[in-house]
Short mmCIF file of C-alpha atoms in Angstrom, two decimals:
data_model
loop_
_atom_site.label_atom_id
_atom_site.label_comp_id
_atom_site.label_asym_id
_atom_site.label_seq_id
_atom_site.Cartn_x
_atom_site.Cartn_y
_atom_site.Cartn_z
CA UNK A 30 1.39 12.88 25.97
CA UNK A 31 -0.66 9.74 26.45
CA UNK A 32 -4.34 9.79 25.67
CA UNK A 33 -5.40 6.98 27.93
CA UNK A 34 -8.57 8.94 28.59
CA UNK A 35 -9.48 9.12 24.91
CA UNK A 36 -12.57 6.97 25.15
CA UNK A 37 -15.93 7.30 23.50
CA UNK A 38 -18.10 10.11 24.95
CA UNK A 39 -21.26 9.24 26.78
CA UNK A 40 -22.37 7.83 30.13
CA UNK A 41 -20.79 4.61 31.38
CA UNK A 42 -22.34 1.34 30.41
CA UNK A 43 -22.74 -0.71 27.31
CA UNK A 44 -25.46 -2.46 25.42
CA UNK A 45 -26.02 -6.13 25.98
CA UNK A 46 -26.32 -7.51 22.49
CA UNK A 47 -25.62 -10.85 20.84
CA UNK A 48 -21.86 -11.04 20.48
CA UNK A 49 -20.60 -10.93 16.88
CA UNK A 50 -18.24 -13.78 17.69
CA UNK A 51 -21.26 -16.08 17.48
CA UNK A 52 -20.94 -15.81 13.71
CA UNK A 53 -18.65 -18.71 12.74
CA UNK A 54 -15.45 -17.82 10.83
CA UNK A 55 -16.50 -20.33 8.19
CA UNK A 56 -19.80 -18.56 7.52
CA UNK A 57 -20.81 -18.56 3.85
CA UNK A 58 -19.20 -15.72 1.93
CA UNK A 59 -22.57 -14.44 0.69
CA UNK A 60 -23.38 -13.32 4.25
CA UNK A 61 -20.64 -10.69 4.02
CA UNK A 62 -21.67 -8.37 1.18
CA UNK A 63 -19.62 -5.37 0.02
CA UNK A 64 -21.09 -2.03 1.13
CA UNK A 65 -22.98 -0.50 -1.79
CA UNK A 66 -25.76 2.07 -2.01
CA UNK A 67 -27.15 0.12 -4.97
CA UNK A 68 -27.49 -3.14 -3.03
CA UNK A 69 -31.09 -3.05 -1.80
CA UNK A 70 -30.84 -6.52 -0.28
CA UNK A 71 -28.10 -5.49 2.14
CA UNK A 72 -29.92 -4.57 5.33
CA UNK A 73 -28.69 -4.73 8.95
CA UNK A 74 -30.13 -7.30 11.32
CA UNK A 75 -32.08 -5.65 14.15
CA UNK A 76 -32.23 -7.22 17.62
CA UNK A 77 -34.00 -5.80 20.67
CA UNK A 78 -31.43 -5.48 23.48
CA UNK A 79 -31.16 -4.23 27.04
CA UNK A 80 -29.73 -0.74 27.54
CA UNK A 81 -27.26 -0.76 30.45
CA UNK A 82 -27.72 3.01 30.94
CA UNK A 83 -31.49 3.13 31.67
CA UNK A 84 -32.23 -0.63 31.80
CA UNK A 85 -34.96 -0.35 29.21
CA UNK A 86 -34.96 -2.01 25.81
CA UNK A 87 -33.09 -0.47 22.90
CA UNK A 88 -32.14 -1.71 19.44
CA UNK A 89 -28.93 -3.39 18.26
CA UNK A 90 -28.16 -3.45 14.53
CA UNK A 91 -25.62 -5.87 13.07
CA UNK A 92 -24.19 -5.50 9.57
CA UNK A 93 -21.94 -8.16 8.04
CA UNK A 94 -19.82 -6.59 5.31
CA UNK A 95 -16.52 -6.79 3.43
CA UNK A 96 -13.58 -4.39 3.29
CA UNK A 97 -11.91 -4.55 -0.15
CA UNK A 98 -8.36 -5.94 -0.20
CA UNK A 99 -8.86 -6.86 3.49
CA UNK A 100 -11.42 -9.23 5.05
CA UNK A 101 -14.92 -9.57 6.50
CA UNK A 102 -15.98 -7.49 9.49
CA UNK A 103 -19.07 -7.09 11.68
CA UNK A 104 -20.37 -3.56 12.35
CA UNK A 105 -22.63 -3.32 15.39
CA UNK A 106 -24.61 -0.29 16.51
CA UNK A 107 -26.81 0.12 19.60
CA UNK A 108 -29.23 2.97 20.26
CA UNK A 109 -31.80 3.58 22.98
CA UNK A 110 -34.78 5.79 22.15
CA UNK A 111 -35.60 6.22 25.86
CA UNK A 112 -32.35 7.74 27.19
CA UNK A 113 -30.51 8.55 23.95
CA UNK A 114 -27.54 6.29 24.73
CA UNK A 115 -25.79 4.92 21.63
CA UNK A 116 -22.68 2.90 20.91
CA UNK A 117 -20.99 1.73 17.70
CA UNK A 118 -18.11 -0.69 17.25
CA UNK A 119 -16.63 -3.20 14.82
CA UNK A 120 -15.17 -6.67 15.20
CA UNK A 121 -13.32 -8.93 12.84
CA UNK A 122 -15.43 -11.84 11.63
CA UNK A 123 -12.38 -14.08 11.52
CA UNK A 124 -9.78 -15.29 13.96
CA UNK A 125 -6.72 -13.51 15.33
CA UNK A 126 -4.13 -13.50 12.57
CA UNK A 127 -0.84 -15.41 12.74
CA UNK A 128 1.14 -12.15 12.81
CA UNK A 129 0.65 -8.63 14.08
CA UNK A 130 0.51 -5.72 11.63
CA UNK A 131 1.76 -2.13 11.71
CA UNK A 132 0.46 0.52 9.29
CA UNK A 133 2.61 3.65 8.89
CA UNK A 134 0.82 6.34 6.87
CA UNK A 135 2.37 9.66 5.87
CA UNK A 136 -0.56 12.09 5.67
CA UNK A 137 0.22 14.80 3.13
CA UNK A 138 -3.13 15.90 1.64
CA UNK A 139 -6.77 16.26 2.63
CA UNK A 140 -7.51 13.21 0.48
CA UNK A 141 -5.40 11.14 2.88
CA UNK A 142 -7.75 12.18 5.69
CA UNK A 143 -10.57 10.35 3.87
CA UNK A 144 -8.83 6.96 3.82
CA UNK A 145 -10.96 4.17 5.27
CA UNK A 146 -9.61 2.75 8.55
CA UNK A 147 -10.50 -0.38 10.48
CA UNK A 148 -9.18 -0.04 14.04
CA UNK A 149 -9.75 -2.89 16.47
CA UNK A 150 -9.77 -2.39 20.23
CA UNK A 151 -6.36 -4.11 20.50
CA UNK A 152 -4.67 -1.56 18.23
CA UNK A 153 -2.41 1.26 19.42
CA UNK A 154 -2.61 4.58 17.52
CA UNK A 155 0.34 6.98 17.49
CA UNK A 156 1.21 10.36 15.97
CA UNK A 157 4.97 10.77 16.61
CA UNK A 158 5.06 14.47 15.65
CA UNK A 159 2.83 15.30 18.64
CA UNK A 160 4.13 12.53 20.93
CA UNK A 161 0.50 11.39 21.00
CA UNK A 162 -0.66 7.84 21.68
CA UNK A 163 -4.00 6.08 22.13
CA UNK A 164 -3.21 2.86 24.01
CA UNK A 165 -4.71 -0.50 23.16
CA UNK A 166 -8.09 -1.36 24.71
CA UNK A 167 -8.80 2.29 25.61
CA UNK A 168 -11.34 2.61 22.77
CA UNK A 169 -13.84 0.32 21.12
CA UNK A 170 -13.07 -0.94 17.62
CA UNK A 171 -14.30 1.33 14.85
CA UNK A 172 -14.81 1.51 11.08
CA UNK A 173 -13.92 5.12 10.34
CA UNK A 174 -11.46 7.37 8.46
CA UNK A 175 -8.17 9.02 9.37
CA UNK A 176 -10.08 12.22 10.10
CA UNK A 177 -12.58 10.22 12.17
CA UNK A 178 -9.77 8.81 14.34
CA UNK A 179 -8.52 12.31 15.15
CA UNK A 180 -12.06 13.61 15.76
CA UNK A 181 -12.69 10.68 18.09
CA UNK A 182 -9.51 11.48 20.06
CA UNK A 183 -10.52 15.16 20.33
CA UNK A 184 -13.96 14.18 21.67
CA UNK A 185 -12.37 11.93 24.26
CA UNK A 186 -10.03 14.66 25.49
CA UNK A 187 -12.81 17.26 25.61
CA UNK A 188 -15.15 14.98 27.56
CA UNK A 189 -13.92 15.88 31.07
CA UNK A 190 -12.66 19.41 30.34
CA UNK A 191 -15.66 21.22 31.96
CA UNK A 192 -15.00 19.41 35.25
CA UNK A 193 -11.28 20.17 35.06
CA UNK A 194 -11.92 23.86 34.46
CA UNK A 195 -14.43 23.99 37.32
CA UNK A 196 -11.85 22.44 39.64
CA UNK A 197 -9.16 24.79 38.28
CA UNK A 198 -7.10 21.78 37.30
CA UNK A 199 -3.72 22.84 35.91
CA UNK A 200 -3.88 20.17 33.20
CA UNK A 201 -7.04 21.67 31.64
CA UNK A 202 -5.12 24.46 29.90
CA UNK A 203 -2.48 22.06 28.58
CA UNK A 204 -5.16 19.72 27.25
CA UNK A 205 -6.83 22.66 25.51
CA UNK A 206 -3.53 23.53 23.82
CA UNK A 207 -3.10 19.93 22.72
CA UNK A 208 -6.64 19.79 21.33
CA UNK A 209 -5.81 22.83 19.19
CA UNK A 210 -2.82 20.94 17.76
CA UNK A 211 -5.02 17.94 16.94
CA UNK A 212 -7.53 20.17 15.16
CA UNK A 213 -4.70 21.68 13.10
CA UNK A 214 -3.77 18.17 11.94
CA UNK A 215 -7.20 17.86 10.31
CA UNK A 216 -6.31 20.79 8.03
CA UNK A 217 -3.04 19.04 6.98
CA UNK A 218 -1.08 22.29 7.10
CA UNK A 219 2.06 20.13 7.24
CA UNK A 220 2.64 16.37 6.74
CA UNK A 221 2.39 14.09 9.75
CA UNK A 222 2.67 10.37 10.45
CA UNK A 223 -0.13 8.08 11.64
CA UNK A 224 0.89 4.68 13.02
CA UNK A 225 -1.64 1.93 13.80
CA UNK A 226 -0.03 -1.06 15.49
CA UNK A 227 -2.28 -4.07 16.02
CA UNK A 228 -0.88 -7.33 17.48
CA UNK A 229 -4.09 -9.17 16.44
CA UNK A 230 -3.40 -8.36 12.76
CA UNK A 231 -7.02 -7.33 12.16
CA UNK A 232 -6.67 -3.55 11.73
CA UNK A 233 -6.54 -1.98 8.26
CA UNK A 234 -5.72 1.28 6.45
CA UNK A 235 -7.06 1.75 2.92
CA UNK A 236 -4.79 1.94 -0.10
CA UNK A 237 -6.78 4.15 -2.52
CA UNK A 238 -4.42 3.18 -5.36
CA UNK A 239 -4.92 -0.59 -4.99
CA UNK A 240 -3.91 -2.87 -6.59
CA UNK A 241 -0.98 -0.53 -7.26
CA UNK A 242 1.62 0.30 -4.60
CA UNK A 243 0.90 3.14 -2.19
CA UNK A 244 4.04 5.25 -1.64
CA UNK A 245 2.52 6.93 1.42
CA UNK A 246 1.66 3.68 3.23
CA UNK A 247 4.08 1.15 4.71
CA UNK A 248 2.67 -2.18 5.98
CA UNK A 249 4.85 -4.27 8.31
CA UNK A 250 3.98 -7.74 9.57
CA UNK A 251 5.73 -9.01 12.70
CA UNK A 252 5.75 -11.87 15.19
CA UNK A 253 4.02 -11.12 18.48
CA UNK A 254 5.91 -11.00 21.77
CA UNK A 255 4.89 -13.12 24.74
CA UNK A 256 3.39 -10.02 26.40
CA UNK A 257 1.28 -9.33 23.31
CA UNK A 258 0.12 -12.96 23.23
CA UNK A 259 -1.00 -12.65 26.86
CA UNK A 260 -2.69 -9.31 26.17
CA UNK A 261 -4.78 -10.97 23.44
CA UNK A 262 -5.65 -13.89 25.70
CA UNK A 263 -3.61 -16.39 23.73
CA UNK A 264 -1.99 -19.19 25.67
CA UNK A 265 1.52 -19.72 24.44
CA UNK A 266 2.31 -23.36 23.86
CA UNK A 267 5.63 -24.80 24.86
CA UNK A 268 7.81 -25.43 21.83
CA UNK A 269 7.57 -29.05 20.81
CA UNK A 270 10.71 -31.08 20.51
CA UNK A 271 11.80 -31.36 16.93
CA UNK A 272 11.91 -34.96 15.75
CA UNK A 273 15.12 -36.18 14.29
CA UNK A 274 15.05 -35.48 10.58
CA UNK A 275 15.87 -38.35 8.30
CA UNK A 276 18.76 -37.63 5.98
CA UNK A 277 17.35 -38.25 2.50
CA UNK A 278 20.15 -36.62 0.53
CA UNK A 279 21.66 -39.95 -0.46
CA UNK A 280 18.34 -41.79 -0.90
CA UNK A 281 16.30 -42.27 -4.06
CA UNK A 282 12.62 -41.77 -3.24
CA UNK A 283 9.99 -43.79 -5.12
CA UNK A 284 6.24 -43.19 -5.31
CA UNK A 285 3.45 -44.58 -7.46
CA UNK A 286 1.81 -42.48 -10.14
CA UNK A 287 0.23 -42.81 -13.58
CA UNK A 288 1.92 -42.39 -16.94
CA UNK A 289 1.07 -38.96 -18.36
CA UNK A 290 0.81 -40.47 -21.88
CA UNK A 291 -1.22 -43.69 -21.48
CA UNK A 292 -2.39 -43.33 -17.85
CA UNK A 293 -1.04 -46.77 -16.98
CA UNK A 294 0.32 -47.35 -13.44
CA UNK A 295 3.99 -46.35 -13.22
CA UNK A 296 6.65 -45.46 -10.69
CA UNK A 297 8.50 -42.17 -10.29
CA UNK A 298 12.03 -41.96 -8.88
CA UNK A 299 13.12 -38.72 -7.17
CA UNK A 300 16.52 -37.66 -5.85
CA UNK A 301 16.83 -34.66 -3.52
CA UNK A 302 19.36 -32.16 -4.79
CA UNK A 303 20.58 -29.07 -2.91
CA UNK A 304 21.69 -26.10 -4.94
CA UNK A 305 25.25 -25.10 -4.18
CA UNK A 306 25.76 -22.45 -6.83
CA UNK A 307 27.29 -19.07 -6.04
CA UNK A 308 26.11 -15.63 -7.12
CA UNK A 309 26.82 -15.35 -10.85
CA UNK A 310 29.29 -12.81 -12.17
CA UNK A 311 26.52 -11.10 -14.16
CA UNK A 312 22.85 -10.45 -13.51
CA UNK A 313 20.15 -12.01 -15.67
CA UNK A 314 17.13 -10.40 -17.28
CA UNK A 315 14.69 -12.82 -18.96
CA UNK A 316 11.98 -11.41 -21.23
CA UNK A 317 9.15 -13.66 -22.39
CA UNK A 318 6.80 -12.49 -25.15
CA UNK A 319 3.37 -13.90 -24.27
CA UNK A 320 1.58 -14.68 -27.53
CA UNK A 321 -0.66 -17.62 -26.65
CA UNK A 322 -2.79 -18.73 -23.66
CA UNK A 323 -0.49 -21.73 -23.27
CA UNK A 324 2.26 -19.31 -22.20
CA UNK A 325 0.26 -18.53 -19.06
CA UNK A 326 1.57 -21.16 -16.64
CA UNK A 327 1.45 -19.13 -13.45
CA UNK A 328 -1.46 -18.44 -11.12
CA UNK A 329 -2.86 -14.90 -11.37
CA UNK A 330 -4.72 -12.67 -8.95
CA UNK A 331 -7.76 -11.47 -10.89
CA UNK A 332 -9.22 -8.13 -9.74
CA UNK A 333 -12.99 -8.04 -9.39
CA UNK A 334 -15.45 -5.37 -8.34
CA UNK A 335 -15.41 -3.93 -4.83
CA UNK A 336 -17.40 -1.21 -3.03
CA UNK A 337 -14.57 1.32 -2.81
CA UNK A 338 -14.32 1.43 -6.60
CA UNK A 339 -17.88 0.73 -7.73
CA UNK A 340 -19.89 1.89 -4.71
CA UNK A 341 -20.66 5.30 -3.29
CA UNK A 342 -17.17 5.54 -1.74
CA UNK A 343 -15.36 5.48 -5.09
CA UNK A 344 -13.37 8.52 -6.15
CA UNK A 345 -13.78 10.06 -9.62
CA UNK A 346 -11.87 8.14 -12.26
CA UNK A 347 -10.91 5.29 -9.92
CA UNK A 348 -13.62 2.96 -11.20
CA UNK A 349 -12.65 3.46 -14.84
CA UNK A 350 -8.96 2.82 -14.11
CA UNK A 351 -9.63 -0.42 -12.27
CA UNK A 352 -12.06 -1.68 -14.91
CA UNK A 353 -9.56 -0.86 -17.64
CA UNK A 354 -6.84 -2.73 -15.72
CA UNK A 355 -9.11 -5.77 -15.25
CA UNK A 356 -10.05 -5.82 -18.94
CA UNK A 357 -6.39 -5.75 -19.96
CA UNK A 358 -5.60 -8.64 -17.62
CA UNK A 359 -8.50 -10.66 -19.07
CA UNK A 360 -7.31 -9.98 -22.60
CA UNK A 361 -3.79 -11.15 -21.72
CA UNK A 362 -5.11 -14.32 -20.07
CA UNK A 363 -7.31 -15.10 -23.09
CA UNK A 364 -4.42 -14.48 -25.48
CA UNK A 365 -6.16 -11.56 -27.21
CA UNK A 366 -3.38 -9.11 -26.32
CA UNK A 367 0.32 -9.76 -26.52
CA UNK A 368 2.36 -8.91 -23.45
CA UNK A 369 5.88 -9.24 -22.09
CA UNK A 370 6.89 -10.94 -18.83
CA UNK A 371 10.23 -9.59 -17.56
CA UNK A 372 12.12 -11.39 -14.77
CA UNK A 373 15.16 -9.40 -13.59
CA UNK A 374 17.54 -11.17 -11.20
CA UNK A 375 20.77 -9.34 -10.21
CA UNK A 376 22.12 -12.60 -8.70
CA UNK A 377 21.82 -14.31 -12.09
CA UNK A 378 20.29 -17.51 -10.63
CA UNK A 379 16.72 -17.30 -11.94
CA UNK A 380 15.38 -19.50 -14.72
CA UNK A 381 12.47 -19.61 -17.15
CA UNK A 382 11.69 -22.78 -19.09
CA UNK A 383 12.55 -22.91 -22.78
CA UNK A 384 9.78 -25.03 -24.31
CA UNK A 385 11.73 -25.27 -27.58
CA UNK A 386 14.88 -26.72 -25.99
CA UNK A 387 17.42 -27.65 -27.19
CA UNK A 388 16.60 -25.05 -29.87
CA UNK A 389 16.42 -21.34 -29.05
CA UNK A 390 13.05 -20.03 -27.89
CA UNK A 391 11.91 -17.40 -30.44
CA UNK A 392 9.62 -15.79 -27.82
CA UNK A 393 12.24 -15.46 -25.09
CA UNK A 394 15.43 -13.42 -24.74
CA UNK A 395 18.04 -13.82 -22.01
CA UNK A 396 20.33 -10.87 -21.27
CA UNK A 397 23.42 -10.86 -19.08
CA UNK A 398 24.33 -7.51 -17.57
CA UNK A 399 26.81 -6.01 -15.16
CA UNK A 400 25.34 -5.23 -11.75
CA UNK A 401 25.25 -1.69 -10.38
CA UNK A 402 26.91 -0.72 -7.10
CA UNK A 403 23.53 -0.65 -5.33
CA UNK A 404 22.66 -4.15 -6.57
CA UNK A 405 26.01 -5.47 -5.33
CA UNK A 406 25.38 -3.73 -2.01
CA UNK A 407 21.98 -5.39 -1.68
CA UNK A 408 23.55 -8.80 -2.36
CA UNK A 409 26.35 -8.12 0.15
CA UNK A 410 29.09 -8.36 -2.48
CA UNK A 411 30.78 -4.97 -2.11
CA UNK A 412 32.47 -5.85 1.20
CA UNK A 413 33.09 -9.51 0.36
CA UNK A 414 36.79 -10.36 0.07
CA UNK A 415 37.40 -13.35 -2.20
CA UNK A 416 41.15 -12.96 -2.90
CA UNK A 417 44.04 -12.83 -0.44
CA UNK A 418 41.79 -13.32 2.57
CA UNK A 419 44.29 -15.85 3.98
CA UNK A 420 46.89 -13.10 4.48
CA UNK A 421 47.42 -12.11 8.08
CA UNK A 422 45.72 -15.17 9.51
CA UNK A 423 47.59 -16.89 12.33
CA UNK A 424 48.67 -20.47 11.57
CA UNK A 425 46.33 -23.05 13.03
CA UNK A 426 47.88 -25.94 14.96
#
């Protein structure tokens, strides 16, 4: 059933407060501080605002904060001490992303119910097992948890139940039965699936195992449809005509540079080459033994502290594991700990530079191996016919 009526409880109306979009996307990063109980400097900004329920002045609080492994968001909260009206919502501090995002979470344990969730107002929430859906723009954006999303949906469905019962509406009993099913989900008596689909790309579901892979969470990025572009208020531009590309395959390109040895002006010649190699008969596994900082020639993503691991939201043992991981990465970068880099390519076309060439590299081993059936299947080789494919073909004239 659709839960188009699953909106926030309370009388109609909204607070008139300074829009968070006034904060420029390029605002200094120090404005968005990670949530932490130990950060005494992190305080919300309070602005006196008009309450649209009683038309007296209430208070709007704005908090600029960061979500780890995600991006900056703005949490706004309005409350009126005169009539008791309150409203809370979140907005992304950045622009609409280039692609939409779909989070598919398999909820198996009570711990999964505590995962942090950022749900924008453009996101659609679905639970396929109950044929339940909360359409886009039927709720305000929220910073909550999986359990909070379900609780919010229950509150929205219960909002008009007294009136339905008083009018002896036939749907009241069916809604009550459905609310019972939603409450059972909160106990996680059996696994269920939660899908958050956001064309704006600004929703988020926490991975408590980050930076490691989360087997229960699947993240899919996709290109928006024209209808989704219009829903977000984006004006689709007509595709520009592609200019005729200059064929540079047979040209030698020249550009000025400096000599890497004496820094004198020099000229570099470059010829474009297109790889035409086929899939090799054997796969390749290259193992590099990292023994010196000079072996580190690739960019690395260095993990630093974040509120979900060092703040009051961290789970027991999670902080120690992440700190231990970061220390090991620092030791490898500094050359204090020896490590191995393994690059496994079933197609056999990968390459790692041998700095001792033409001699053998004592720190690197190259293994050739026979691919498995699954690897051949992934490369599309099992059904490829390379011999006798001419048989049975009609003669061409």
